[in-house]
CSV table of C-alpha atoms in Angstrom, one decimal:
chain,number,residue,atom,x,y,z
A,29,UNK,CA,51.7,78.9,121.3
A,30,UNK,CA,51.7,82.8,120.2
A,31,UNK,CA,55.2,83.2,122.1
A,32,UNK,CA,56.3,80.3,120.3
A,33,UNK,CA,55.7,81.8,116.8
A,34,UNK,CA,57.2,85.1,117.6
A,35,UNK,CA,60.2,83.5,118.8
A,36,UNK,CA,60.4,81.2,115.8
A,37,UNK,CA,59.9,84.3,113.5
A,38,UNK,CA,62.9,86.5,115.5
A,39,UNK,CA,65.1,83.7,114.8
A,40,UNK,CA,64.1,83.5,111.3
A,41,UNK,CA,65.1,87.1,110.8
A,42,UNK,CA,68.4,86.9,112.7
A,43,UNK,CA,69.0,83.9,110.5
A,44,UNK,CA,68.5,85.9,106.9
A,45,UNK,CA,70.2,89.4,108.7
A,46,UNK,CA,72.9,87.9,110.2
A,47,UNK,CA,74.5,86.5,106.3
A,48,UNK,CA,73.6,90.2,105.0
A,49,UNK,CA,75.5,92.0,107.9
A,50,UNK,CA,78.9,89.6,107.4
A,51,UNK,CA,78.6,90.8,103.5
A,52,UNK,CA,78.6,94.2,104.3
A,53,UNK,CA,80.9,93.9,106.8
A,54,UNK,CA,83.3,91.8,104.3
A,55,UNK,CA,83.2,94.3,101.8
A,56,UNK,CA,84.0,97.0,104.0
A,57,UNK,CA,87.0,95.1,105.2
A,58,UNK,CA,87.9,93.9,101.8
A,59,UNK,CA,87.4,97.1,100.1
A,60,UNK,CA,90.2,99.0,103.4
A,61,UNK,CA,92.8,96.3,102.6
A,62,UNK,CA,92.7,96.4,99.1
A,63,UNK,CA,93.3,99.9,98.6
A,64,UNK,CA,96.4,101.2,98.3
A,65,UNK,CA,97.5,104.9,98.1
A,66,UNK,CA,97.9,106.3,94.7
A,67,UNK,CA,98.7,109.8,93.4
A,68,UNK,CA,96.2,111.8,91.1
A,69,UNK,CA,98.5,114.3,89.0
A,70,UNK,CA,96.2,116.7,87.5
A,71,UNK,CA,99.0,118.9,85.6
A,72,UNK,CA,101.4,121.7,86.4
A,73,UNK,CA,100.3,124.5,88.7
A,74,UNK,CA,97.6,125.1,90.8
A,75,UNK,CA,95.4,126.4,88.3
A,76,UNK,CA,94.8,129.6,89.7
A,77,UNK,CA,92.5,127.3,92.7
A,78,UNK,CA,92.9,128.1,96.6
A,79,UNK,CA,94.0,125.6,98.8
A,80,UNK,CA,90.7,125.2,100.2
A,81,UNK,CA,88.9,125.6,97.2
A,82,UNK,CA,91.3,122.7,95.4
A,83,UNK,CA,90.8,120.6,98.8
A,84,UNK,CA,86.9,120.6,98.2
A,85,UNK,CA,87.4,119.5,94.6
A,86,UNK,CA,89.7,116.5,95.9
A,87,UNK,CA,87.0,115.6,98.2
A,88,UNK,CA,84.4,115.7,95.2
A,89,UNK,CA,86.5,114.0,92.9
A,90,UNK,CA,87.2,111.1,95.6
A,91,UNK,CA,83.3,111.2,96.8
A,92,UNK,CA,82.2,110.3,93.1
A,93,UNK,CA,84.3,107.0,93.5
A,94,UNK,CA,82.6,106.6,96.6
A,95,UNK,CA,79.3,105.8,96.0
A,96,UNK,CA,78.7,109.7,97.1
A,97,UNK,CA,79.9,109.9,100.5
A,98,UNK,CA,82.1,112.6,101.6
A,99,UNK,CA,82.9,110.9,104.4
A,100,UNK,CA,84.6,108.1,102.9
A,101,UNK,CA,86.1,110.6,100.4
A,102,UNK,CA,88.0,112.7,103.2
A,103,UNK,CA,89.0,109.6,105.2
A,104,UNK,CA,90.7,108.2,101.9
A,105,UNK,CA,92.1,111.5,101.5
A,106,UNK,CA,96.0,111.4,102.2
A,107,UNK,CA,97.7,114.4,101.0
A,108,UNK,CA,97.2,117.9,98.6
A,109,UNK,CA,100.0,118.5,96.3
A,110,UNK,CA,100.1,122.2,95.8
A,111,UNK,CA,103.7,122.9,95.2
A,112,UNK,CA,104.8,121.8,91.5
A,113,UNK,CA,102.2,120.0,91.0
A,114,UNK,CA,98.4,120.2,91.1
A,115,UNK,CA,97.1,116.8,92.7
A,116,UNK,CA,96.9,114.5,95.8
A,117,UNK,CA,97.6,111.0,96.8
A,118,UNK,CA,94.5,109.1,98.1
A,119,UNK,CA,94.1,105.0,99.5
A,120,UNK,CA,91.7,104.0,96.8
A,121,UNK,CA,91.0,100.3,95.1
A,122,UNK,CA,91.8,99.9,91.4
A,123,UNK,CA,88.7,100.1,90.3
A,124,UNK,CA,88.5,103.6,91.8
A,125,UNK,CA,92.1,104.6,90.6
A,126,UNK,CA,91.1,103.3,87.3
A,127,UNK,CA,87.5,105.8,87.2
A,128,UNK,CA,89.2,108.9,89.1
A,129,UNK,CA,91.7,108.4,85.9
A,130,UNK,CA,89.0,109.1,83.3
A,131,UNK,CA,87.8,112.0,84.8
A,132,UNK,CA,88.5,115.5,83.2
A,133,UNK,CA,91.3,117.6,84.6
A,134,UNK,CA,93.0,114.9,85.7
A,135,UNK,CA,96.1,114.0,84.1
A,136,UNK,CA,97.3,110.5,85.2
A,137,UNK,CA,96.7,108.4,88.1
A,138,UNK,CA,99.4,105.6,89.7
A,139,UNK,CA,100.4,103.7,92.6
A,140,UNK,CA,102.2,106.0,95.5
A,141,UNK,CA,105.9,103.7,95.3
A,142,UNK,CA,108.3,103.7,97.6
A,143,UNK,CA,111.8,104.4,96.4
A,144,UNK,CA,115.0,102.9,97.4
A,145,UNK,CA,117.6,105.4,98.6
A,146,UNK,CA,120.8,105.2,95.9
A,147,UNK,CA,123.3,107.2,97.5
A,148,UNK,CA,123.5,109.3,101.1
A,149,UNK,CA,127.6,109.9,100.0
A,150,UNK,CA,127.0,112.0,97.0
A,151,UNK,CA,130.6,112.9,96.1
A,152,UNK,CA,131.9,109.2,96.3
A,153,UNK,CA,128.6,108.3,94.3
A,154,UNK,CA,129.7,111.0,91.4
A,155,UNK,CA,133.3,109.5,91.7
A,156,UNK,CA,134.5,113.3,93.7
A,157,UNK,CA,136.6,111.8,96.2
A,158,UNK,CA,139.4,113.8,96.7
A,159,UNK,CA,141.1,116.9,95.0
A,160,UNK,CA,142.7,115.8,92.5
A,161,UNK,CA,139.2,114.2,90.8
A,162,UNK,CA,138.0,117.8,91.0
A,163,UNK,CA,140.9,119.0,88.2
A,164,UNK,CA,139.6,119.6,85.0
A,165,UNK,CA,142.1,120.0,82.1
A,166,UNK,CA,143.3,123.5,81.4
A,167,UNK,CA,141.1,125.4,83.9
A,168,UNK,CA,142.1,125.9,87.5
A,169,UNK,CA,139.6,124.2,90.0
A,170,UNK,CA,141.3,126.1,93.5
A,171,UNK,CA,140.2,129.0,94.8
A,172,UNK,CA,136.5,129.1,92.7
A,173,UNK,CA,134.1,131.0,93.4
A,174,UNK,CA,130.6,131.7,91.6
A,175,UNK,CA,130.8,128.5,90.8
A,176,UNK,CA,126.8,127.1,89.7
A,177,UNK,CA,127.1,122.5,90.7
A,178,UNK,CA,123.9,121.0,89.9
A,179,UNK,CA,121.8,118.0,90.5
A,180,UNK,CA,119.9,116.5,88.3
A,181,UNK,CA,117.1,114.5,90.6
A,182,UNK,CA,114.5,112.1,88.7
């Protein structure tokens, strides 16, 4: 009778732990696919930081916005921007894009797009096909040198 208790009672406890582990394991699964990599802009510069010293912040930053864990923060972690630009791009939720946006120092947060290549023939693109395009009234175009051409890229 005893064994039949204890076995009644271990299936009574797999029964109410085996809802909570699917939760948990639903939200982890749910949290990875919702996430999507955005970029933290945090202003011009690097602010005088060290790489390592501005990779730690990252890593604080995204641990706050993940319920602490640094873990979680450096696996989310997907690039430093130190050239330009102070930042880094991160896979994060909304939610978490939405409170790593309110947080001081940082500039503006939004989704990492990707962009749709315009042009890989430049001179056809600007309408520079052949010589005679390159003429500009009352200057002489042959034989240049010095001469400064310019791209504007947005």
């Amino acid at each position: 009778m005893g064994s039949c208790n204890s076995q009644r009672r271990r299936r009574s406890r797999q029964a109410t732990t085996t809802p909570f582990v699917l939760c948990v394991l639903f939200a982890q699964v749910c949290t990875s696919l919702c996430a999507k990599v955005y970029v933290v802009y945090m202003g011009s510069g690097s602010g005088g930081a060290e790489a390592e010293d501005a990779l730690f912040q990252d890593h604080q930053m995204l641990a706050s916005v993940h319920s602490g864990s640094l873990e979680e923060a450096q696996a989310s972690h997907v690039y430093s921007y130190r050239h330009g630009f102070r930042g880094f791009a991160a896979k994060l939720t909304e939610d978490q894009a939405s409170e790593i946006a309110k947080m001081p120092g940082v500039v503006t947060v939004f989704p990492n797009t990707k962009r749709r290549l315009h042009t890989t023939h430049s001179w056809d693109f600007m309408g520079l096909v052949g010589e005679e395009t390159m003429e500009i009234p009352g200057y002489s175009t042959k034989n240049q040198v010095n001469v400064i051409v310019g791209f504007i890229d947005t």
